[in-house]
Structures are given as structure tokens and as C-alpha cells.
C-alpha positions as a LaTeX table, in Angstrom:
\begin{tabular}{lrrr}
\hline
Residue & $x$ (\AA) & $y$ (\AA) & $z$ (\AA) \\
\hline
Met1 & 22.15 & $-5.69$ & 28.84 \\
Leu2 & 21.76 & $-6.32$ & 25.11 \\
Asp3 & 24.22 & $-3.51$ & 24.32 \\
Lys4 & 26.67 & $-5.12$ & 26.77 \\
Leu5 & 26.27 & $-8.54$ & 25.15 \\
Gln6 & 26.80 & $-6.96$ & 21.74 \\
Ala7 & 29.94 & $-5.13$ & 22.94 \\
Glu8 & 31.27 & $-8.44$ & 24.29 \\
Gly9 & 30.73 & $-10.03$ & 20.88 \\
Lys10 & 28.16 & $-12.50$ & 22.22 \\
Ile11 & 25.44 & $-11.25$ & 19.87 \\
Arg12 & 25.72 & $-9.38$ & 16.58 \\
His13 & 22.35 & $-7.64$ & 16.49 \\
Tyr14 & 19.15 & $-7.53$ & 18.49 \\
Gly15 & 15.54 & $-6.55$ & 18.13 \\
Val16 & 12.60 & $-6.02$ & 20.43 \\
Ser17 & 9.01 & $-7.26$ & 20.34 \\
Val18 & 6.56 & $-4.62$ & 21.56 \\
Glu19 & 2.83 & $-4.40$ & 22.26 \\
Ser20 & 2.30 & $-0.71$ & 21.63 \\
Val21 & 3.51 & 2.13 & 19.44 \\
Glu22 & 4.69 & 3.93 & 22.58 \\
Glu23 & 6.90 & 0.96 & 23.55 \\
Gly24 & 8.26 & 0.89 & 20.00 \\
Leu25 & 9.11 & 4.58 & 20.08 \\
Leu26 & 10.91 & 4.09 & 23.39 \\
Cys27 & 12.93 & 1.23 & 21.91 \\
Leu28 & 13.93 & 3.39 & 18.94 \\
Glu29 & 15.68 & 5.73 & 21.38 \\
His30 & 18.32 & 2.99 & 21.75 \\
Pro31 & 20.72 & 2.95 & 18.79 \\
Gly32 & 21.45 & $-0.79$ & 19.16 \\
Val33 & 17.92 & $-1.86$ & 18.25 \\
Gln34 & 18.00 & $-3.26$ & 14.70 \\
Ala35 & 14.45 & $-4.62$ & 14.46 \\
Leu36 & 11.03 & $-4.13$ & 16.01 \\
Gln37 & 8.34 & $-6.78$ & 16.07 \\
Val38 & 4.94 & $-5.05$ & 16.20 \\
Ile39 & 1.25 & $-5.80$ & 15.82 \\
Tyr40 & 0.11 & $-4.46$ & 12.47 \\
Asn41 & $-2.88$ & $-5.46$ & 10.36 \\
Leu42 & $-6.03$ & $-4.04$ & 8.80 \\
Phe43 & $-7.50$ & $-3.71$ & 12.31 \\
Arg44 & $-4.34$ & $-2.21$ & 13.82 \\
Gln45 & $-2.91$ & 0.55 & 11.62 \\
Lys46 & $-1.62$ & 3.00 & 14.24 \\
Pro47 & 2.08 & 2.09 & 13.72 \\
Glu48 & 1.92 & 3.81 & 10.30 \\
Glu49 & 1.50 & 7.21 & 11.94 \\
Ser50 & 4.78 & 7.67 & 13.80 \\
Leu51 & 6.51 & 4.36 & 14.47 \\
Phe52 & 7.14 & 3.22 & 10.90 \\
Pro53 & 8.52 & 6.57 & 9.68 \\
Leu54 & 10.92 & 6.82 & 12.64 \\
Ala55 & 12.03 & 3.19 & 12.24 \\
Lys56 & 12.72 & 3.83 & 8.56 \\
Glu57 & 14.69 & 6.97 & 9.38 \\
Lys58 & 16.81 & 4.98 & 11.85 \\
Gly59 & 17.24 & 1.97 & 9.55 \\
Val60 & 15.34 & $-0.35$ & 11.89 \\
Gly61 & 13.53 & $-3.32$ & 10.37 \\
Ile62 & 9.84 & $-3.97$ & 11.05 \\
Leu63 & 8.62 & $-7.52$ & 11.66 \\
Val64 & 4.83 & $-7.77$ & 11.69 \\
Arg65 & 3.11 & $-10.13$ & 14.11 \\
Leu66 & $-0.61$ & $-10.92$ & 14.32 \\
Pro67 & $-1.07$ & $-9.93$ & 10.67 \\
Leu68 & $-4.43$ & $-11.73$ & 10.55 \\
Ala69 & $-5.77$ & $-10.32$ & 13.85 \\
Ser70 & $-5.83$ & $-13.73$ & 15.55 \\
Gly71 & $-7.64$ & $-15.17$ & 12.53 \\
Leu72 & $-10.38$ & $-12.55$ & 12.20 \\
Leu73 & $-8.97$ & $-11.40$ & 8.87 \\
Thr74 & $-9.25$ & $-14.88$ & 7.38 \\
Gly75 & $-13.03$ & $-14.48$ & 7.24 \\
Lys76 & $-13.56$ & $-17.99$ & 8.60 \\
Phe77 & $-15.12$ & $-17.13$ & 11.97 \\
Ser78 & $-18.70$ & $-16.48$ & 12.99 \\
Glu79 & $-19.97$ & $-14.99$ & 16.25 \\
Asn80 & $-20.55$ & $-18.59$ & 17.41 \\
Ser81 & $-16.98$ & $-19.81$ & 16.81 \\
Val82 & $-15.53$ & $-21.68$ & 19.79 \\
Phe83 & $-11.83$ & $-21.90$ & 20.64 \\
Glu84 & $-9.97$ & $-24.53$ & 22.64 \\
Pro85 & $-9.50$ & $-23.76$ & 26.36 \\
Glu86 & $-5.71$ & $-23.27$ & 25.97 \\
Asp87 & $-6.14$ & $-20.89$ & 23.00 \\
His88 & $-5.61$ & $-17.21$ & 23.90 \\
Arg89 & $-8.65$ & $-16.41$ & 21.75 \\
Asn90 & $-10.64$ & $-18.19$ & 24.45 \\
Phe91 & $-8.91$ & $-17.29$ & 27.71 \\
Asn92 & $-7.80$ & $-13.74$ & 26.85 \\
Arg93 & $-10.84$ & $-12.51$ & 24.97 \\
Asn94 & $-11.21$ & $-9.55$ & 27.33 \\
Gly95 & $-7.64$ & $-9.19$ & 28.53 \\
Glu96 & $-7.92$ & $-11.62$ & 31.44 \\
Ser97 & $-4.32$ & $-12.84$ & 31.08 \\
Phe98 & $-2.43$ & $-10.16$ & 29.14 \\
Asn99 & $-3.04$ & $-7.05$ & 27.03 \\
Val100 & $-6.39$ & $-7.45$ & 25.30 \\
Gly101 & $-4.86$ & $-5.86$ & 22.19 \\
Glu102 & $-2.89$ & $-9.08$ & 21.67 \\
Thr103 & $-6.15$ & $-10.95$ & 20.98 \\
Phe104 & $-8.13$ & $-10.08$ & 17.83 \\
Ala105 & $-6.05$ & $-6.84$ & 17.58 \\
Gly106 & $-8.23$ & $-5.26$ & 20.27 \\
Pro107 & $-11.85$ & $-5.21$ & 19.12 \\
Pro108 & $-14.29$ & $-7.49$ & 20.97 \\
Phe109 & $-14.59$ & $-10.80$ & 19.10 \\
Glu110 & $-18.17$ & $-10.37$ & 17.91 \\
Thr111 & $-17.42$ & $-6.83$ & 16.69 \\
Gly112 & $-14.31$ & $-8.10$ & 14.91 \\
Val113 & $-16.31$ & $-10.79$ & 13.13 \\
Ala114 & $-18.82$ & $-8.19$ & 11.91 \\
Leu115 & $-16.02$ & $-5.85$ & 10.81 \\
Ser116 & $-14.23$ & $-8.64$ & 8.94 \\
Arg117 & $-17.44$ & $-9.42$ & 7.04 \\
Arg118 & $-17.52$ & $-5.81$ & 5.90 \\
Leu119 & $-14.00$ & $-6.28$ & 4.57 \\
Ser120 & $-14.80$ & $-9.38$ & 2.55 \\
Trp121 & $-14.41$ & $-7.32$ & $-0.65$ \\
Ile122 & $-10.62$ & $-7.40$ & $-0.22$ \\
Ala123 & $-10.64$ & $-11.03$ & $-1.40$ \\
Asp124 & $-12.06$ & $-10.03$ & $-4.82$ \\
Gly125 & $-9.31$ & $-10.83$ & $-7.31$ \\
Arg126 & $-7.02$ & $-11.96$ & $-4.48$ \\
Glu127 & $-8.50$ & $-15.44$ & $-3.99$ \\
Asn128 & $-9.26$ & $-15.21$ & $-0.23$ \\
Met129 & $-9.15$ & $-12.85$ & 2.74 \\
Thr130 & $-5.99$ & $-14.37$ & 4.20 \\
Arg131 & $-3.97$ & $-13.71$ & 1.07 \\
Ala132 & $-5.49$ & $-10.26$ & 0.71 \\
Ala133 & $-4.77$ & $-9.26$ & 4.33 \\
Leu134 & $-1.16$ & $-10.42$ & 4.03 \\
Arg135 & $-0.77$ & $-8.73$ & 0.62 \\
Trp136 & $-1.99$ & $-5.45$ & 2.13 \\
Ile137 & 0.80 & $-5.62$ & 4.72 \\
Leu138 & 3.42 & $-6.65$ & 2.18 \\
Gly139 & 2.42 & $-3.66$ & 0.06 \\
Asn140 & 3.71 & $-1.32$ & 2.73 \\
Pro141 & 7.35 & $-0.47$ & 1.89 \\
Asp142 & 8.13 & 0.05 & 5.58 \\
Ile143 & 7.61 & $-3.65$ & 6.34 \\
Thr144 & 10.62 & $-5.96$ & 6.41 \\
Cys145 & 8.88 & $-9.25$ & 7.19 \\
Val146 & 5.48 & $-10.69$ & 8.12 \\
Ile147 & 5.04 & $-13.52$ & 10.64 \\
Pro148 & 1.66 & $-15.19$ & 10.03 \\
Gly149 & 0.60 & $-18.11$ & 12.18 \\
Phe150 & $-0.28$ & $-21.50$ & 10.80 \\
Lys151 & $-1.54$ & $-24.85$ & 11.97 \\
Ser152 & $-0.95$ & $-26.91$ & 8.85 \\
Glu153 & 1.21 & $-27.18$ & 5.76 \\
Ala154 & $-1.77$ & $-26.05$ & 3.68 \\
Gln155 & $-1.96$ & $-22.81$ & 5.70 \\
Val156 & 1.76 & $-22.18$ & 5.13 \\
Glu157 & 1.24 & $-22.62$ & 1.39 \\
Asp158 & $-1.82$ & $-20.35$ & 1.47 \\
Asn159 & 0.15 & $-17.67$ & 3.32 \\
Leu160 & 2.95 & $-17.87$ & 0.74 \\
Arg161 & 0.49 & $-17.41$ & $-2.11$ \\
Ala162 & $-0.14$ & $-13.89$ & $-0.79$ \\
Leu163 & 3.01 & $-12.94$ & $-2.69$ \\
Ala164 & 1.32 & $-13.74$ & $-6.00$ \\
Val165 & $-1.97$ & $-11.87$ & $-5.60$ \\
Pro166 & $-2.46$ & $-8.30$ & $-6.85$ \\
Val167 & $-1.26$ & $-5.42$ & $-4.71$ \\
Phe168 & $-3.80$ & $-2.94$ & $-3.40$ \\
Thr169 & $-4.31$ & 0.23 & $-5.40$ \\
Ala170 & $-3.86$ & 3.64 & $-3.81$ \\
Glu171 & $-7.65$ & 4.02 & $-3.85$ \\
Glu172 & $-8.16$ & 0.68 & $-2.08$ \\
Arg173 & $-5.50$ & 1.52 & 0.52 \\
Ser174 & $-7.21$ & 4.86 & 1.15 \\
Arg175 & $-10.58$ & 3.11 & 1.51 \\
Leu176 & $-9.08$ & 0.64 & 4.00 \\
Arg177 & $-7.48$ & 3.45 & 6.01 \\
Ala178 & $-10.81$ & 5.29 & 6.23 \\
Phe179 & $-12.55$ & 2.06 & 7.27 \\
Tyr180 & $-9.97$ & 1.59 & 10.03 \\
Glu181 & $-10.29$ & 5.16 & 11.29 \\
Gln182 & $-14.09$ & 5.32 & 11.19 \\
Glu183 & $-15.22$ & 1.75 & 11.88 \\
Val184 & $-12.41$ & $-0.17$ & 13.61 \\
His185 & $-10.43$ & 2.29 & 15.72 \\
Pro186 & $-13.34$ & 3.19 & 18.06 \\
His187 & $-13.57$ & $-0.49$ & 19.11 \\
Ile188 & $-9.90$ & $-1.16$ & 19.89 \\
Arg189 & $-9.21$ & $-1.98$ & 23.52 \\
Gly190 & $-5.86$ & $-2.19$ & 25.29 \\
Ser191 & $-2.68$ & $-0.29$ & 24.60 \\
Tyr192 & $-1.73$ & 0.07 & 20.99 \\
\hline
\end{tabular}
């Protein structure tokens, strides 16, 4: 349908938002796809393995959603944090309404809080965890754009300051990849 609309001149380009790497790979089989919106963050690194290289080869842009793992990577939550009833972090904690991987990037909330504490070092020299987590994503040359959420003007400004903090060194990136593989990946639920 999107190819038809493009051929009719009703749209110039189109992209697709996906939940999993497998969905993204399927979308890349269609030459009309110009952009993919994917979940990618320190707790969800699987797209680096096959999706990003293929997208780059095909000239498809990557838009990152859930870069802060539903807020876990801000470092502001505790195991006792409570979310509003209409917040997906409350009603979809275990995949009750849609793919559990869409909430907290897949790990159970309490596990995600503990894992984020172990990542608190990323804020050293980068002012806070939010800026550091966004900077880590922006340091990946395969990323076209990051879409962080916000609830206030102050959060928008904080997100933008991620551009000014130091990039991660190769050693730090390697350390974060090992942390993901050994500590985070075993806890991810849902398709990814």
C-alpha cells in the first residue's frame, strides 16, 4: 500500500516502526522503506548485530525509540516507584496489553532498577545517566536520530545537553557491550 501511495505521488518516502529485529529485517526486504524506528538502548543492543549493518548497506535511516528504557536509564527509579494507572509502565509491566519488550526494554522492573544502579558509572564526567545513555546511542554512527520522551521543558533541555557530554571510549563501549551480554540479555522478555 505504501509503495502504491508513493507511486501515485501521495507520499515521498516512508518508514516503519518495529518491535523486533526480525520485523526490521523483514521490512528491509522492501526497497521503498527509507527509515526504521527501533528500540535501542543500553538494555536492548541486539539491533547492532544484524539490523544496523543491513540498514546501513541499504541506506535506510535508523530512528531510536525508548532510548532510556522507559526511564530506567535515568537512574531515578527505585524498586518502590509507582506509576499512574494509565502509564504503560504500570499496566504493561508483564506484557498484559502489548509486547513486554516495549516496557523497560524487556527486563522485569525490579531487575531493571538493579541493573541501572550497576550502570551508574556512565554518568561520571557526563553529568547524569540520562545524558550518558543518550550520548551512548548518539555515539553509534549507524543511528540517524534519537526520540527520547519528555514530560517537561526541563527534560527536553536535559536531553539536548547529551550532545555536549563526552563520547564513550572504545573501552567503555566494550565494557557496556559485555555488561549487556552477561547481565542484561538473560533477563529480556518478549520479542526483540
